[in-house]
Amino acid sequence: MQNYAIVENGVVVNVIWLNDGNAVDFPAAIPLADRPAGIGDAYADGVFTRDGEPVYTPMEQAQATIDELDAAVVDYAYQNALLTLGITEG
């Protein structure tokens, strides 16, 4: 059993708990797994969006945060190396 989004005309109109074996009885049902899509979210081309932004799973959101932090650390290290060398960017 898992959450499914009922999608009509590209919009989530309901979220239901459904046995995977019964999913064929609900042709508009899209499995959510752990994606927190909800009523009013859009669905197109296999992607749920909210206010134009993808609806990420908690793991995807965590990975995006890690990626942002990694980029910030690399930029910080680069700026620190430039300062150490006495180089200023202008």
mmCIF file of C-alpha atoms in Angstrom:
data_model
loop_
_atom_site.group_PDB
_atom_site.id
_atom_site.type_symbol
_atom_site.label_atom_id
_atom_site.label_comp_id
_atom_site.label_asym_id
_atom_site.label_seq_id
_atom_site.Cartn_x
_atom_site.Cartn_y
_atom_site.Cartn_z
ATOM 1 C CA MET A 1 0.000 0.000 0.000
ATOM 2 C CA GLN A 2 1.154 3.487 -0.754
ATOM 3 C CA ASN A 3 -0.054 6.996 -1.523
ATOM 4 C CA TYR A 4 -1.295 7.730 -5.007
ATOM 5 C CA ALA A 5 -2.179 11.097 -6.505
ATOM 6 C CA ILE A 6 -5.405 11.255 -8.463
ATOM 7 C CA VAL A 7 -4.633 13.526 -11.403
ATOM 8 C CA GLU A 8 -7.249 15.169 -13.592
ATOM 9 C CA ASN A 9 -6.317 17.550 -16.394
ATOM 10 C CA GLY A 10 -2.756 17.755 -15.099
ATOM 11 C CA VAL A 11 -3.727 18.708 -11.533
ATOM 12 C CA VAL A 12 -3.725 16.585 -8.374
ATOM 13 C CA VAL A 13 -7.335 16.510 -7.190
ATOM 14 C CA ASN A 14 -6.926 13.952 -4.412
ATOM 15 C CA VAL A 15 -4.370 11.763 -2.654
ATOM 16 C CA ILE A 16 -5.418 8.238 -1.704
ATOM 17 C CA TRP A 17 -3.911 5.240 0.078
ATOM 18 C CA LEU A 18 -4.123 2.363 -2.373
ATOM 19 C CA ASN A 19 -3.067 -1.254 -2.614
ATOM 20 C CA ASP A 20 -0.722 -1.494 -5.604
ATOM 21 C CA GLY A 21 -2.730 -4.455 -6.904
ATOM 22 C CA ASN A 22 -5.826 -2.242 -7.175
ATOM 23 C CA ALA A 23 -4.065 0.587 -8.998
ATOM 24 C CA VAL A 24 -5.463 -0.624 -12.334
ATOM 25 C CA ASP A 25 -8.918 0.293 -11.012
ATOM 26 C CA PHE A 26 -7.792 3.922 -10.770
ATOM 27 C CA PRO A 27 -6.320 4.904 -14.167
ATOM 28 C CA ALA A 28 -5.763 8.508 -13.050
ATOM 29 C CA ALA A 29 -3.738 7.378 -10.004
ATOM 30 C CA ILE A 30 -0.004 8.119 -10.019
ATOM 31 C CA PRO A 31 2.142 6.458 -7.326
ATOM 32 C CA LEU A 32 3.802 8.994 -5.035
ATOM 33 C CA ALA A 33 6.157 6.732 -3.061
ATOM 34 C CA ASP A 34 7.648 9.307 -0.656
ATOM 35 C CA ARG A 35 7.081 12.368 -2.866
ATOM 36 C CA PRO A 36 4.970 14.872 -0.849
ATOM 37 C CA ALA A 37 2.731 16.005 -3.705
ATOM 38 C CA GLY A 38 -0.696 17.196 -2.685
ATOM 39 C CA ILE A 39 -4.002 18.529 -3.899
ATOM 40 C CA GLY A 40 -3.488 21.448 -6.280
ATOM 41 C CA ASP A 41 -0.006 20.399 -7.428
ATOM 42 C CA ALA A 42 0.557 20.028 -11.154
ATOM 43 C CA TYR A 43 1.616 16.836 -12.913
ATOM 44 C CA ALA A 44 3.079 16.706 -16.412
ATOM 45 C CA ASP A 45 5.633 14.539 -18.192
ATOM 46 C CA GLY A 46 6.140 12.404 -15.085
ATOM 47 C CA VAL A 47 6.957 15.360 -12.813
ATOM 48 C CA PHE A 48 4.938 16.837 -9.950
ATOM 49 C CA THR A 49 5.351 20.584 -9.520
ATOM 50 C CA ARG A 50 4.147 23.155 -6.998
ATOM 51 C CA ASP A 51 4.195 26.829 -7.944
ATOM 52 C CA GLY A 52 6.307 25.905 -10.975
ATOM 53 C CA GLU A 53 8.988 24.120 -8.919
ATOM 54 C CA PRO A 54 9.476 20.337 -8.787
ATOM 55 C CA VAL A 55 8.130 18.565 -5.717
ATOM 56 C CA TYR A 56 11.159 16.727 -4.366
ATOM 57 C CA THR A 57 11.266 13.672 -2.139
ATOM 58 C CA PRO A 58 12.971 14.247 1.217
ATOM 59 C CA MET A 59 16.053 12.416 -0.129
ATOM 60 C CA GLU A 60 16.151 14.552 -3.289
ATOM 61 C CA GLN A 61 15.811 17.708 -1.186
ATOM 62 C CA ALA A 62 18.616 16.560 1.113
ATOM 63 C CA GLN A 63 20.842 15.842 -1.899
ATOM 64 C CA ALA A 64 20.101 19.288 -3.362
ATOM 65 C CA THR A 65 21.080 20.870 -0.032
ATOM 66 C CA ILE A 66 24.285 18.829 0.068
ATOM 67 C CA ASP A 67 25.098 19.887 -3.497
ATOM 68 C CA GLU A 68 24.546 23.559 -2.605
ATOM 69 C CA LEU A 69 26.743 23.241 0.469
ATOM 70 C CA ASP A 70 29.458 21.452 -1.527
ATOM 71 C CA ALA A 71 29.442 24.272 -4.083
ATOM 72 C CA ALA A 72 29.642 26.872 -1.302
ATOM 73 C CA VAL A 73 32.597 25.065 0.304
ATOM 74 C CA VAL A 74 34.431 24.900 -3.026
ATOM 75 C CA ASP A 75 33.793 28.615 -3.613
ATOM 76 C CA TYR A 76 34.920 29.438 -0.066
ATOM 77 C CA ALA A 77 38.103 27.385 -0.501
ATOM 78 C CA TYR A 78 38.786 29.120 -3.826
ATOM 79 C CA GLN A 79 38.263 32.583 -2.329
ATOM 80 C CA ASN A 80 40.456 31.649 0.656
ATOM 81 C CA ALA A 81 43.237 30.435 -1.662
ATOM 82 C CA LEU A 82 43.093 33.703 -3.606
ATOM 83 C CA LEU A 83 43.313 35.706 -0.370
ATOM 84 C CA THR A 84 46.242 33.581 0.805
ATOM 85 C CA LEU A 85 48.027 34.303 -2.486
ATOM 86 C CA GLY A 86 47.163 38.006 -2.260
ATOM 87 C CA ILE A 87 45.082 37.869 -5.435
ATOM 88 C CA THR A 88 41.943 39.944 -5.669
ATOM 89 C CA GLU A 89 39.259 39.469 -8.261
ATOM 90 C CA GLY A 90 37.873 42.542 -9.815
#
